[in-house]
Each structure stands twice: as C-alpha cells, then as structure tokens.
XYZ file of C-alpha atoms in Angstrom:
685
model
C 0.000 0.000 0.000
C 1.393 3.420 -0.971
C 2.339 5.273 2.211
C 0.994 8.449 0.578
C -2.513 7.068 1.134
C -2.124 7.739 4.855
C -2.008 11.463 4.099
C -5.800 11.376 3.604
C -6.743 10.338 7.161
C -3.883 12.521 8.426
C -5.430 15.548 6.706
C -8.732 14.612 8.343
C -7.105 14.570 11.773
C -5.407 17.928 11.114
C -8.783 19.385 10.124
C -10.425 18.149 13.314
C -7.606 19.587 15.430
C -8.080 22.941 13.708
C -11.819 22.731 14.440
C -11.012 22.114 18.121
C -8.770 25.203 18.092
C -11.654 27.286 16.701
C -14.058 25.898 19.307
C -11.708 26.836 22.154
C -11.265 30.319 20.671
C -15.024 30.909 20.425
C -15.868 29.573 23.879
C -13.351 31.957 25.473
C -15.279 34.971 24.121
C -17.705 36.958 26.269
C -21.328 35.793 25.896
C -22.743 39.157 26.958
C -25.382 40.070 29.529
C -27.364 37.684 31.698
C -30.430 38.299 29.507
C -28.452 37.377 26.367
C -27.169 34.206 28.047
C -30.705 33.269 29.131
C -32.041 33.591 25.565
C -29.064 31.710 24.101
C -29.527 28.948 26.684
C -33.170 28.493 25.633
C -32.088 28.185 21.981
C -29.376 25.683 22.933
C -31.765 23.534 24.944
C -34.369 23.502 22.187
C -31.836 22.677 19.470
C -30.232 19.841 21.429
C -33.608 18.427 22.481
C -34.709 18.347 18.867
C -31.515 16.742 17.587
C -31.467 14.114 20.345
C -35.060 13.139 19.608
C -34.382 12.981 15.866
C -31.337 10.757 16.274
C -33.268 8.402 18.556
C -35.958 8.060 15.890
C -33.469 7.491 13.075
C -31.437 5.066 15.218
C -34.322 2.598 15.209
C -34.428 2.602 11.393
C -30.624 2.440 11.198
C -30.404 -0.621 13.459
C -33.002 -2.479 11.376
C -31.137 -1.635 8.158
C -27.758 -2.600 9.658
C -29.084 -6.060 10.582
C -30.615 -6.423 7.106
C -27.364 -5.427 5.388
C -25.311 -7.818 7.533
C -27.741 -10.633 6.698
C -28.268 -10.173 2.948
C -24.920 -8.587 1.962
C -22.077 -8.953 4.478
C -20.882 -7.834 7.911
C -18.106 -5.429 6.712
C -20.648 -3.461 4.690
C -22.930 -3.303 7.743
C -20.005 -2.056 9.854
C -19.344 0.645 7.260
C -23.041 1.565 7.302
C -23.029 2.029 11.083
C -19.804 4.043 10.978
C -21.150 6.280 8.196
C -24.347 6.941 10.138
C -22.465 7.710 13.368
C -19.952 10.061 11.736
C -22.664 11.873 9.772
C -24.645 12.349 12.986
C -21.477 13.547 14.734
C -20.840 16.125 12.000
C -24.325 17.578 12.429
C -24.183 17.450 16.223
C -20.780 19.119 16.446
C -21.706 21.842 13.970
C -24.962 22.749 15.672
C -23.443 22.569 19.142
C -20.945 25.316 18.352
C -23.446 27.284 16.236
C -25.798 27.750 19.210
C -22.861 29.012 21.269
C -21.415 31.301 18.597
C -24.684 33.181 18.078
C -24.718 34.999 21.425
C -20.987 35.745 21.179
C -21.529 37.177 17.696
C -24.284 39.449 19.074
C -22.002 40.591 21.863
C -19.072 41.134 19.465
C -21.333 43.375 17.365
C -21.023 45.956 20.161
C -17.387 46.344 19.113
C -17.917 46.531 15.352
C -18.635 44.716 12.100
C -15.245 42.996 11.743
C -15.428 41.548 15.243
C -18.945 40.166 14.697
C -18.022 38.775 11.271
C -14.947 37.113 12.759
C -16.979 35.259 15.391
C -19.737 34.212 12.981
C -17.360 32.953 10.306
C -15.126 31.050 12.730
C -18.226 29.451 14.231
C -19.268 28.401 10.733
C -15.755 27.177 9.979
C -16.015 24.681 12.841
C -18.891 23.027 10.988
C -17.261 23.292 7.570
C -13.837 21.939 8.435
C -15.322 19.244 10.706
C -17.651 17.962 7.979
C -14.930 17.660 5.346
C -12.434 16.189 7.815
C -14.826 13.593 9.245
C -15.980 12.529 5.773
C -12.444 12.136 4.437
C -11.281 10.417 7.626
C -14.221 7.996 7.483
C -13.891 7.014 3.814
C -10.089 6.798 3.726
C -9.797 5.188 7.162
C -12.327 2.487 6.331
C -10.708 1.885 2.933
C -7.343 1.363 4.633
C -8.893 -0.809 7.367
C -10.430 -3.096 4.736
C -7.068 -3.569 3.024
C -6.525 -0.431 0.944
C -6.928 -2.377 -2.324
C -9.445 -2.806 -5.135
C -11.450 -5.347 -3.158
C -11.847 -2.911 -0.274
C -13.854 -0.364 -2.281
C -17.094 -2.370 -2.410
C -17.043 -2.798 1.368
C -16.890 0.986 1.879
C -20.215 1.494 0.041
C -22.016 0.834 3.311
C -20.354 3.942 4.766
C -21.954 6.039 2.040
C -25.374 4.534 2.706
C -25.112 5.243 6.445
C -24.118 8.842 5.745
C -26.945 9.190 3.214
C -29.569 7.889 5.629
C -28.666 10.390 8.365
C -28.419 13.183 5.799
C -31.851 12.406 4.403
C -33.612 12.456 7.761
C -31.598 15.474 8.978
C -32.642 17.425 5.905
C -36.273 16.285 6.056
C -36.801 16.614 9.813
C -34.719 19.763 10.212
C -36.344 21.368 7.184
C -39.866 20.646 8.437
C -38.997 21.949 11.895
C -37.308 25.169 10.814
C -39.925 26.246 8.309
C -42.958 25.216 10.337
C -41.625 27.309 13.228
C -40.646 30.184 10.938
C -43.891 30.300 8.952
C -46.132 29.866 11.987
C -44.258 32.483 14.001
C -44.249 35.019 11.151
C -47.900 34.566 10.188
C -49.176 35.372 13.669
C -46.420 37.699 14.872
C -45.485 39.804 11.852
C -48.655 39.605 9.773
C -51.443 39.445 12.367
C -49.968 41.135 15.465
C -47.662 43.506 13.580
C -44.682 42.913 15.890
C -41.007 42.539 14.745
C -39.611 39.204 13.603
C -37.661 38.414 16.768
C -39.928 40.132 19.275
C -39.750 38.359 22.681
C -43.526 38.713 23.002
C -44.001 36.122 20.252
C -44.402 32.618 21.804
C -42.817 31.022 18.717
C -39.654 33.113 18.665
C -37.391 30.562 20.414
C -38.692 27.728 18.212
C -37.923 29.916 15.174
C -34.347 30.547 16.323
C -33.885 26.852 17.130
C -35.047 26.049 13.603
C -32.297 28.144 12.023
C -29.775 25.782 13.592
C -31.408 22.382 13.094
C -32.172 23.150 9.446
C -29.369 25.315 8.113
C -26.544 24.065 10.334
C -27.125 20.449 11.392
C -29.090 19.657 8.216
C -26.549 21.224 5.863
C -23.657 19.576 7.730
C -25.156 16.094 7.397
C -26.135 16.819 3.783
C -22.674 17.819 2.603
C -20.970 15.171 4.751
C -22.974 12.612 2.798
C -22.399 14.342 -0.548
C -18.653 14.475 0.086
C -18.497 10.826 1.158
C -20.613 9.301 -1.616
C -18.977 11.433 -4.323
C -15.553 10.238 -3.219
C -16.912 6.671 -3.173
C -18.369 7.094 -6.662
C -15.000 8.236 -7.986
C -13.262 5.334 -6.229
C -15.731 2.802 -7.671
C -15.210 4.121 -11.210
C -11.470 4.234 -10.511
C -11.553 0.450 -10.179
C -12.595 0.209 -13.862
C -9.579 2.224 -15.097
C -6.967 0.894 -12.696
C -5.049 -0.804 -15.538
C -4.195 2.623 -16.960
C -4.007 4.474 -13.648
C -2.748 2.251 -10.780
C -3.604 5.026 -8.269
C -7.052 5.752 -9.692
C -8.841 4.654 -6.509
C -6.741 6.761 -4.126
C -6.464 9.875 -6.345
C -9.822 11.400 -5.262
C -8.850 10.915 -1.601
C -5.619 12.815 -2.177
C -7.532 15.689 -3.771
C -9.736 15.827 -0.697
C -6.732 15.847 1.630
C -5.148 18.734 -0.257
C -8.332 20.786 -0.247
C -8.794 20.451 3.533
C -5.386 22.032 4.066
C -6.259 24.714 1.489
C -9.592 25.406 3.214
C -7.901 25.813 6.606
C -5.514 28.372 5.122
C -8.415 30.124 3.365
C -10.229 30.794 6.650
C -7.455 33.198 7.722
C -8.166 35.467 4.737
C -11.793 36.235 5.607
C -11.461 39.881 6.634
C -13.388 43.030 5.785
C -11.625 45.373 3.390
C -11.969 49.132 3.214
C -15.204 48.744 1.243
C -16.851 46.858 4.115
C -18.136 44.228 1.660
C -19.211 41.271 3.853
C -19.773 38.867 0.964
C -16.474 39.928 -0.590
C -14.662 39.145 2.664
C -15.886 35.554 2.608
C -15.216 35.207 -1.109
C -11.579 36.123 -0.434
C -11.286 33.074 1.780
C -12.930 30.845 -0.848
C -10.702 32.213 -3.630
C -7.536 31.622 -1.598
C -8.661 28.065 -0.781
C -9.433 27.431 -4.444
C -6.104 28.833 -5.616
C -4.081 26.736 -3.193
C -6.143 23.687 -4.183
C -5.220 24.214 -7.840
C -1.502 24.177 -7.021
C -1.799 21.108 -4.793
C -3.995 19.302 -7.357
C -1.277 19.806 -9.960
C 1.417 18.422 -7.649
C -0.739 15.404 -6.714
C -1.548 14.693 -10.366
C 2.153 14.793 -11.204
C 3.002 12.498 -8.295
C 0.181 9.937 -8.520
C -1.117 10.058 -12.089
C 2.040 10.657 -14.157
C 1.065 14.273 -14.735
C -1.969 13.354 -16.875
C -3.192 16.751 -18.094
C -6.697 15.403 -18.719
C -7.146 14.528 -15.058
C -5.801 17.889 -13.933
C -8.211 19.658 -16.303
C -11.081 17.531 -14.924
C -10.178 18.639 -11.404
C -10.066 22.259 -12.568
C -13.487 21.789 -14.152
C -14.877 20.797 -10.748
C -13.503 23.973 -9.161
C -14.776 26.000 -12.120
C -18.295 24.601 -11.738
C -18.148 25.539 -8.043
C -17.203 29.135 -8.864
C -19.876 29.397 -11.556
C -22.608 28.004 -9.293
C -21.694 30.536 -6.593
C -21.787 33.472 -9.024
C -25.075 32.410 -10.644
C -26.839 31.742 -7.343
C -25.702 35.065 -5.907
C -27.041 36.859 -8.990
C -30.493 35.363 -8.507
C -30.660 35.787 -4.730
C -28.687 38.904 -3.689
C -30.594 42.139 -3.008
C -28.217 44.073 -5.264
C -29.281 42.322 -8.478
C -32.296 42.427 -10.774
C -34.209 39.209 -9.947
C -34.739 40.084 -6.254
C -35.607 43.693 -7.133
C -38.127 42.449 -9.711
C -39.924 40.410 -7.030
C -39.844 43.367 -4.632
C -41.259 45.715 -7.279
C -43.992 43.179 -8.088
C -45.039 43.332 -4.421
C -46.292 46.887 -4.967
C -49.376 45.473 -6.696
C -50.008 42.761 -4.110
C -49.155 39.192 -3.108
C -50.481 37.695 -6.346
C -47.944 39.458 -8.558
C -45.229 38.773 -5.987
C -45.932 35.027 -6.219
C -46.076 35.083 -10.038
C -42.761 36.945 -10.342
C -41.103 34.754 -7.721
C -42.140 31.619 -9.589
C -40.779 33.096 -12.820
C -37.432 33.857 -11.171
C -37.240 30.352 -9.690
C -38.014 28.691 -13.014
C -35.515 30.864 -14.871
C -32.794 30.195 -12.287
C -32.493 26.569 -13.438
C -31.131 27.434 -16.894
C -27.605 28.736 -16.256
C -26.684 26.129 -13.608
C -27.760 23.317 -15.930
C -25.729 24.795 -18.784
C -22.688 25.032 -16.482
C -23.132 21.436 -15.282
C -23.551 20.208 -18.879
C -20.378 22.043 -19.890
C -18.541 20.498 -16.935
C -19.712 17.010 -17.898
C -18.747 17.394 -21.559
C -15.335 18.962 -20.900
C -14.247 16.444 -18.261
C -15.566 13.535 -20.369
C -13.923 14.758 -23.582
C -10.473 15.614 -22.204
C -10.240 12.051 -20.882
C -11.101 10.575 -24.261
C -14.607 9.307 -23.489
C -15.633 5.806 -22.458
C -14.689 4.544 -19.004
C -11.881 7.103 -18.798
C -14.374 9.870 -19.606
C -16.662 8.750 -16.806
C -13.678 8.759 -14.470
C -12.971 12.321 -15.571
C -16.524 13.325 -14.626
C -16.120 11.602 -11.260
C -12.868 13.491 -10.619
C -14.584 16.783 -11.488
C -17.268 15.969 -8.915
C -14.673 14.945 -6.321
C -12.721 18.171 -6.899
C -15.911 20.183 -6.589
C -16.680 18.545 -3.229
C -13.090 18.778 -2.027
C -13.539 22.464 -1.065
C -16.588 21.617 1.056
C -14.838 22.897 4.196
C -14.659 26.551 3.169
C -18.056 26.457 1.418
C -19.901 25.137 4.489
C -18.073 27.699 6.639
C -19.656 30.393 4.478
C -23.054 28.704 4.800
C -23.011 28.008 8.540
C -22.150 31.645 9.146
C -25.801 32.340 8.160
C -27.737 30.741 11.058
C -25.224 32.205 13.527
C -25.838 35.775 12.328
C -29.591 35.127 12.072
C -29.663 34.013 15.707
C -27.366 36.898 16.707
C -29.913 39.360 15.338
C -32.712 37.569 17.178
C -30.812 37.614 20.458
C -30.038 41.310 20.008
C -33.743 42.022 19.440
C -34.971 39.912 22.359
C -32.299 41.228 24.729
C -33.163 44.799 23.680
C -29.619 45.688 22.690
C -28.904 49.084 21.155
C -29.859 50.074 17.617
C -26.135 50.192 16.783
C -25.891 46.455 17.439
C -28.834 45.685 15.141
C -27.284 47.939 12.512
C -24.424 45.427 12.453
C -26.309 42.145 12.890
C -28.968 43.011 10.275
C -26.512 43.418 7.338
C -24.685 40.275 8.479
C -28.019 38.410 8.521
C -29.035 39.719 5.068
C -25.758 38.424 3.610
C -26.376 35.168 5.464
C -29.516 34.576 3.407
C -27.444 34.836 0.254
C -24.643 32.622 1.584
C -27.170 29.917 2.522
C -28.675 30.088 -0.968
C -25.220 29.965 -2.577
C -24.286 26.861 -0.600
C -27.557 25.134 -1.477
C -26.850 25.837 -5.162
C -23.356 24.425 -4.715
C -24.717 21.347 -2.920
C -27.284 20.682 -5.644
C -24.786 21.181 -8.456
C -22.285 18.875 -6.803
C -25.083 16.366 -6.216
C -25.795 16.287 -9.949
C -22.172 15.512 -10.843
C -21.811 13.159 -7.901
C -25.034 11.308 -8.749
C -23.878 10.916 -12.348
C -20.707 9.293 -11.020
C -22.817 7.061 -8.770
C -25.018 6.078 -11.712
C -21.902 5.169 -13.672
C -20.788 3.114 -10.664
C -24.188 1.354 -10.640
C -23.869 0.534 -14.343
C -20.324 -0.710 -13.795
C -21.438 -2.920 -10.885
C -24.328 -4.414 -12.867
C -22.122 -5.019 -15.922
C -19.487 -6.735 -13.786
C -22.138 -9.071 -12.362
C -23.614 -9.718 -15.828
C -20.158 -10.533 -17.223
C -19.642 -13.074 -14.437
C -22.860 -14.758 -15.565
C -21.883 -14.616 -19.239
C -24.742 -12.193 -20.062
C -24.617 -9.056 -22.269
C -23.998 -5.718 -20.574
C -26.690 -3.312 -19.385
C -28.062 -1.140 -22.201
C -30.714 1.560 -21.699
C -32.776 2.237 -24.846
C -35.670 4.688 -24.967
C -37.451 2.261 -27.277
C -37.541 -0.202 -24.364
C -40.795 0.391 -22.426
C -39.120 -0.842 -19.240
C -36.580 1.963 -19.488
C -39.347 4.479 -20.171
C -41.297 3.274 -17.135
C -38.195 3.720 -14.985
C -37.543 7.214 -16.365
C -41.111 8.364 -15.709
C -41.182 6.918 -12.207
C -37.804 8.487 -11.426
C -38.929 11.841 -12.796
C -42.069 11.693 -10.671
C -40.449 10.833 -7.331
C -38.860 14.261 -6.561
C -42.259 15.920 -7.128
C -44.040 13.435 -4.879
C -41.266 13.741 -2.297
C -41.449 17.563 -2.361
C -45.238 17.468 -2.013
C -44.915 15.384 1.163
C -42.518 17.919 2.650
C -44.483 21.011 1.624
C -47.635 19.468 3.072
C -45.776 18.562 6.256
C -44.629 22.166 6.738
C -48.168 23.401 6.183
C -49.631 20.998 8.727
C -46.925 21.645 11.325
C -47.161 25.421 10.815
C -50.912 25.228 11.411
C -50.309 23.710 14.848
C -47.883 26.518 15.704
C -50.269 29.217 14.465
C -53.034 27.734 16.619
C -50.774 27.609 19.694
C -49.451 31.162 19.289
C -52.966 32.516 18.830
C -54.052 30.619 21.953
C -51.261 32.110 24.003
C -51.975 35.643 22.789
C -55.629 35.083 23.680
C -55.283 33.321 27.022
C -52.063 34.645 28.594
C -52.938 38.178 29.585
C -50.186 40.761 29.370
C -48.035 39.205 26.608
C -48.451 42.140 24.225
C -47.840 44.624 27.042
C -44.639 42.791 28.039
C -45.889 42.080 31.570
C -46.317 38.321 31.025
C -43.868 35.778 29.576
C -44.981 33.487 26.728
C -44.612 29.702 27.020
C -41.744 29.296 24.527
C -41.179 25.633 25.404
C -44.675 24.615 24.324
C -44.054 25.822 20.765
C -40.671 24.056 20.660
C -42.289 20.773 21.763
C -45.169 21.024 19.283
C -43.000 21.584 16.222
C -40.427 18.968 17.345
C -43.092 16.270 17.622
C -44.615 17.286 14.282
C -41.257 17.141 12.489
C -40.449 13.665 13.837
C -43.840 12.314 12.783
C -43.781 13.854 9.321
C -40.263 12.786 8.283
C -40.833 9.017 8.196
C -42.871 8.601 4.977
C -40.624 10.784 2.751
C -37.577 8.960 4.126
C -39.044 5.556 3.358
C -39.956 6.720 -0.157
C -36.280 7.403 -0.857
C -35.060 4.055 0.486
C -37.821 1.781 -0.803
C -38.526 3.173 -4.295
C -35.285 1.898 -5.926
C -35.733 -1.487 -4.225
C -39.339 -1.851 -5.399
C -38.554 -0.825 -8.982
C -35.426 -2.987 -9.040
C -37.022 -6.141 -7.627
C -40.222 -5.794 -9.677
C -38.977 -4.489 -13.049
C -35.262 -5.344 -12.945
C -31.929 -3.497 -13.293
C -32.810 -1.881 -16.630
C -35.873 -0.134 -15.204
C -33.856 0.774 -12.119
C -31.255 2.420 -14.363
C -34.031 4.489 -15.940
C -35.346 5.369 -12.477
C -31.940 6.692 -11.387
C -31.545 8.838 -14.513
C -35.069 10.200 -14.100
C -34.570 11.182 -10.475
C -31.239 12.878 -11.249
C -32.697 15.021 -14.044
C -36.004 16.066 -12.485
C -34.498 16.275 -8.991
C -31.753 18.640 -10.144
C -34.190 21.000 -11.868
C -36.814 20.964 -9.133
C -34.252 21.497 -6.359
C -32.651 24.435 -8.178
C -36.021 26.043 -8.850
C -37.224 25.675 -5.256
C -34.060 26.716 -3.415
C -33.097 29.665 -5.599
C -36.650 30.930 -6.046
C -37.340 30.662 -2.313
C -34.171 32.590 -1.443
C -35.096 35.315 -3.941
C -38.537 35.655 -2.287
C -36.872 35.929 1.129
C -34.400 38.605 0.073
C -37.107 40.581 -1.765
C -38.793 40.940 1.622
C -35.504 41.963 3.238
C -34.865 44.446 0.396
C -38.140 46.178 1.292
C -37.427 45.963 5.024
C -34.133 47.795 4.498
C -36.144 50.903 3.536
C -36.885 50.404 -0.150
C -40.391 50.762 -1.625
C -41.680 52.275 1.604
C -40.103 49.874 4.100
C -42.117 48.055 6.747
C -44.397 50.961 7.637
C -45.739 54.022 5.862
C -45.028 57.561 7.130
C -48.321 57.572 9.077
C -47.228 54.452 10.977
C -49.606 52.061 9.231
C -48.474 48.739 7.712
C -46.996 49.014 4.227
C -49.065 46.740 1.916
C -45.990 46.243 -0.296
C -44.125 44.732 2.647
C -47.170 42.631 3.580
C -47.246 41.217 0.038
C -43.531 40.395 0.249
C -44.101 38.576 3.549
C -46.658 36.360 1.794
C -44.110 35.549 -0.925
C -41.448 34.804 1.680
C -43.896 32.527 3.503
C -44.388 30.513 0.300
C -40.664 30.500 -0.460
C -39.538 29.437 3.002
C -40.466 25.731 2.752
C -39.275 25.558 -0.861
C -35.778 26.891 -0.089
C -35.197 25.341 3.324
C -37.245 22.128 3.336
C -38.281 20.550 0.037
C -35.552 21.886 -2.273
C -32.475 20.990 -0.177
C -33.923 17.597 0.824
C -34.016 16.520 -2.834
C -30.217 16.563 -2.721
C -29.843 13.553 -0.361
C -32.898 11.920 -1.982
C -30.962 11.583 -5.257
C -27.889 10.140 -3.558
C -29.790 7.737 -1.302
C -31.585 6.206 -4.283
C -28.333 5.767 -6.206
C -26.380 4.311 -3.279
C -29.220 1.863 -2.459
C -29.164 0.715 -6.095
C -25.403 0.066 -5.941
C -25.594 -1.646 -2.566
C -28.348 -4.083 -3.561
C -27.342 -4.503 -7.238
C -26.419 -8.196 -6.906
C -29.694 -9.104 -5.170
C -31.762 -7.099 -7.663
C -30.064 -8.838 -10.569
C -30.681 -12.233 -8.989
C -34.238 -11.891 -7.691
C -36.134 -9.404 -9.890
C -39.573 -10.645 -10.921
C -39.226 -9.934 -14.642
C -35.953 -11.839 -14.860
C-alpha cells in the first residue's frame, strides 16, 4: 500500500484539530449580559432536544437496516453503514453545538464593530465546515485502509456512504420541516397578524424559530454535505476500479484531492477579513478564492506524483472547481438584493401578493437554466479531455470529487448564516442598542445569500456526484452480468421498461417535495393555533408584563417534524428497491436517470426561487419601496405582500428543495448496494 494514502486520514485529523482550536477560541469569548445568556440557553436547549429526539428516531431505522445489510450482503458493509451513520450524525451534532454558542458571542461582538462580529460568525461556521470535510475524508479513507486499501476494499466501503446518506436524508427532512414550520407559523401570527417585529420576545414562537435556524441550516446542511462528500468520493473510487489498468492510483487519487483541499480550506479561513469597502460577501469570497487557488496548485502536484502528470485529469479537477465558482456566481445573482431578480420580485409586491408570487415563480423557473448549462459544460469537458468511455466517466467523477473537495470553506460560508440570524434575534430579544442591530442586520441579510449559494453548490455537486454514482451502478451491474456470461446493461428509450423507470424516477422528486411542503403546512398550522391561543389566554403578553410559554411551541413543532419525516424517508429508500425487484436493473437504471434530471431542476427552482422571495422581503425591510411601515405608521401593503411571498418560499428553499439533494444520492447508493440481489431476484428476470 502506498504510504501516501495515509495522508488522507492525516489531513482529516489535522482538520479536526483545527476545528477544536476554533471551538476553544469561540468559547473563550464573552457571551454578553445575563439576559443574552438566558435567551441563548433556551435556543441551545431547544436545538439539542430536537436533535437528540431525531437521532433516537433514526437510530431505530438504522439498526433495522444494519441487521438487514449484515444478513443479505455482508458484515463489513454493515459495519461501514453504522460508521457512516455515526460520523454523519457527529458532524451535524458538532456543527450545531458550536453554532448555538457562537450566536450569542456574535451578538455581543457586534457591540465592538462589524469585523469583530463577522470574525466570530465565520469562525463558528468554519467549525462546521472543516469538521464535515475532515470527518468525511477520515471515514472514507480510514475504512478503505482498514479493509485492506486495495481494489477489493472499495465495495465494502459502500455501506459507509449509505449510512451517511440515511442520516443526511432524515436530517434534511426533519430539520427542514422543523425550521420552516416554526418560521412560517411564528411570522404569520407575529409579523402579519400582530404587527410585531420578527424576533420580538412577546411572540411565543420566537425561540422555536431561532432553534429552527440551527437544526435546518446548520445540522441539516452539515449532514447533507458530509454525505455528498463521502458518496462522491466513493463514486469516484468505484469508477477508478474500472480504469486501474491505466491508472494504478485511480482509486486513491480522489482521496488525495480531498486531503489537499482540507489544508487549502484551513488556510483560506485566515483570509476572511473586511476590506476598506466593508463588503461582507467579498470578505468571505476572499477566503474561498484563496482556498481554491491553493487547491489548484496542490492538485497539480498530486496529479504529477500519482497520475504521471496526466493533463486530462488535472483539467477535470479544474473543471470541478470552475463549476463551483460558476454556481456561486449564478446563485448570488439570482438571490442577492443588489441584483435584478430580487428587485423584480420586490417591485412586483407593490401590486399585491399575487404578482409577488407570479414573479417569484418566474425567477425560480428561470434560475435553473444557467446552472444546468454550467453542469452540462462540466460534464462534456471532463468527459472529452479524458477521451470518453470509461476514462471519460472517471474524468466526470474526478470533477465531482474536486468540486466537493472544497466543502470545508463552502460550508463555513453557509453556517455563518444561522449564527448571524440568531445573533440578530438575540439582540432584538435582549433589547440591545440600535447600533448592534445595525451590524447584525446586514450580516443576517448576507447570510440569506450565503445559505442560498451553498444550497446551489450542494445541488450542483449532487448532480455531478449522482452521475458518477449512476456510472458506478452501471459498472457494478455489468461486472455481475459478465460473471454470468450475459450481455452488458443497455438503456434504450425504445424499451418500455426503461421508459417506465424514467417516468417513475422523474415523478419521485415531485411526490417527495409534495410530502414535505404538506408537512410544513400541517406543522405550521399547529404553531399558528398555539401562538394565537397564548396571545388570547395569557394576559399581558403584548404589554410585556407576562412571559410566553416558549417551550410549548418548541415541543409542538419537534413532535410534528419527527412524525412527518418518516414517509418521505421511506420513499427514498424503498422506491429503488421496489422498482429494481419488480422491473429489474434496466428499469432501475431508468429510475436513477429520471430522479437525477427532475431532482436537479426541481431542487434548483425551489431553493433559488425561495431565497429570492426571502431577500425581496428583506430588500423592502431595508427601507426600499416604503419599508415596513408608511409615514403615518400604518403597515406598508408592499411589505405585507412580500411577507406572503417569503412565507411561500420558506419551505421551498429550506425544506423541500435541499432535501431533494440527499434523496438523489440515497436512491443511487441503495441501487449500488443491492445490485447483486436485484439482478438475482427481480420478478421480470
């Protein structure tokens, strides 16, 4: 075994040590007044209670699946499955744990200035980002080495990807339902009906809302990109097995890229500083650009060392970084308050909620075009420079692996968002000075864009990663068919079985999204009912002489999220098994292609459109088009219309859209894992 392979788990350990350093730095900072600490403590308790309950629920499903995998496949794969689930859960738990402690310190740092608050928020986010990438690389590479570090070890590591995917799926579903049910319910009664500010302590749902920012955008995103990182690396390793005659290090190459990028991401975090312009987004982009530049240099050195300097592979890796940059730029254009799409939605709000919704839908639909063109270009370039065929597919897999390699710095930019959102809420509830809110509000507004940018990145990487996984599925099926002396898998549109698979695969993301949107609506209704009850029955809430029952709202939405996440999760796991065992591997291949195509488009439309709706509201709230209130003190109907649009966009951008990402990967990894059984026992032979 090449000793260089050990640099992958070593890089993972270095990343975790850096995360520990950041944690110690943040925890040493002043958490502010007793009132600030009390509010932060309530958010911490709610977030941890939710996550503990979610993991207990998922653990039951995970244990059943682990026993099934050990029985029908083998014990090493089951061990990998358990390890993947545990490390994915750990990534989410660690990220959220520090997020709910960084928020109050960010609010307190805002008393000193913008740079100080940005520093705390970004370093808090970097704990999540670097931890996710480090744990994923450590898990995949460590398990690969433990199983022998050879070609035969790759298949046994697939279970790790499935375990990570399972946790990611339920974290995204449950966290997304929780965060948006709390957000929508709290806003509808507080902002729309009662006319009080978003984070007003008089609102009984305000703690549940702040908890939701963490369980959805921090823990959910962490588990999501942990899984995406792990399964994309696995996909590249599986395809690497098919080209190992030409490239002896094809299996370990993607792990080396990941190791290099973790070091680059750590260095990049030190460059996130405000310049003279005070551009918050630009400060974080500096860190990402530095990380990307260092990655390019290290990728070149690794390609020279491991792959005989193959220029095609280096170009494929550059393509992955290029797709990342393009996805960030495109998503920012469609979601930032400084650009046309968000302003168009805001201007449409002048004539009411109907035109706001119509324009928001148009922006969301349009936002799918450029990302798809970029992804198509990435696929064609990386496939062509490698000469097509199996080598071309490996090139695509390397592009995906390179794209995911910079996950550390990208998640740091994303996880900054819920920290600043909570910081603003704490400042409002603790009645800090206007000067503090003048710092936390711009940080929060940028946070909405950073969260949207990261979701676009996650979805784009999922498309490339899922394509690599589909290629791995085809390779696995063809290997099994060759062993039986049968012709290889061929998907023809003239074959009705393929068409059935395509249509079913295309339908599943829509059905899946409908479950989640409906779940948010039902859970939000329970919160609306509870908040109205408290306003009605607890005398003195509006006057500030009585304290709302915050815990009741947290409990209600937690229970609702746990109940609602089961059916969508089972849909993702069972649909490829049902199609595979009933219609066979050909139909299953069609199913996987269908879910990749429709899932990519639907996820892009929902996440980008929802973020544009959100920032159109914030654009108005910053004083444009009349602001929140008219000069006579009455509610501005333009703002009210934008709130309606934001309410519609919230579950699309933070629940249904992002959850499609792990849906795609879970279906592909299940197909790979059970390929041999499907080929042997399908009903149509």
